């Protein structure tokens, strides 16, 4: 069962990826928990990661510390969403 607010976080992460990476609505809507991100999306390079994380911070009102950012967090859509939900709802 998802914690309260997690659908909002999931939609926010999806919207951020769409907006920052310039993805189509259809492409972003197709993201599932196991959809690979970093290394699989050519739009999500190291420079774009900073923009995505900054926008997630702004939209969810959270602070992501540099030492929290790692490859596992960016590996899949689900991993990024879980990380954001833990920060926003935790």
PDB file of N, CA, C and O in Angstrom, residues 6 10 16 39 45 72 77 84 90:
ATOM      1  N   UNK A   6       1.673   9.734  -1.691  1.00  0.00           N
ATOM      2  CA  UNK A   6       2.631   9.215  -2.666  1.00  0.00           C
ATOM      3  C   UNK A   6       2.152   9.335  -4.114  1.00  0.00           C
ATOM      4  O   UNK A   6       2.989   9.532  -4.997  1.00  0.00           O
ATOM      5  N   UNK A  10       4.442  10.899  -6.980  1.00  0.00           N
ATOM      6  CA  UNK A  10       4.686  10.217  -8.259  1.00  0.00           C
ATOM      7  C   UNK A  10       4.334  11.118  -9.431  1.00  0.00           C
ATOM      8  O   UNK A  10       5.103  11.227 -10.393  1.00  0.00           O
ATOM      9  N   UNK A  16       8.010  16.581 -13.485  1.00  0.00           N
ATOM     10  CA  UNK A  16       9.354  17.172 -13.515  1.00  0.00           C
ATOM     11  C   UNK A  16      10.178  16.549 -14.636  1.00  0.00           C
ATOM     12  O   UNK A  16      10.832  17.266 -15.409  1.00  0.00           O
ATOM     13  N   UNK A  39      21.151   6.639 -17.714  1.00  0.00           N
ATOM     14  CA  UNK A  39      21.845   5.674 -18.555  1.00  0.00           C
ATOM     15  C   UNK A  39      20.944   5.091 -19.630  1.00  0.00           C
ATOM     16  O   UNK A  39      21.422   4.534 -20.602  1.00  0.00           O
ATOM     17  N   UNK A  45      21.176  13.333 -18.843  1.00  0.00           N
ATOM     18  CA  UNK A  45      22.622  13.289 -18.662  1.00  0.00           C
ATOM     19  C   UNK A  45      22.957  13.919 -17.308  1.00  0.00           C
ATOM     20  O   UNK A  45      22.066  14.321 -16.557  1.00  0.00           O
ATOM     21  N   UNK A  72      21.811   4.561  -7.646  1.00  0.00           N
ATOM     22  CA  UNK A  72      20.630   3.747  -7.345  1.00  0.00           C
ATOM     23  C   UNK A  72      19.366   4.595  -7.309  1.00  0.00           C
ATOM     24  O   UNK A  72      18.312   4.173  -7.763  1.00  0.00           O
ATOM     25  N   UNK A  77      12.453   4.914 -12.487  1.00  0.00           N
ATOM     26  CA  UNK A  77      11.409   5.860 -12.105  1.00  0.00           C
ATOM     27  C   UNK A  77      10.914   5.558 -10.698  1.00  0.00           C
ATOM     28  O   UNK A  77      10.713   6.461  -9.886  1.00  0.00           O
ATOM     29  N   UNK A  84      11.970  10.530  -3.471  1.00  0.00           N
ATOM     30  CA  UNK A  84      11.264  11.792  -3.311  1.00  0.00           C
ATOM     31  C   UNK A  84      10.143  11.671  -2.283  1.00  0.00           C
ATOM     32  O   UNK A  84       9.941  12.567  -1.464  1.00  0.00           O
ATOM     33  N   UNK A  90       8.338  11.674   4.668  1.00  0.00           N
ATOM     34  CA  UNK A  90       8.982  11.033   5.798  1.00  0.00           C
ATOM     35  C   UNK A  90       9.076  11.878   6.980  1.00  0.00           C
ATOM     36  O   UNK A  90       9.112  11.658   8.098  1.00  0.00           O
TER      37      UNK A  90
END
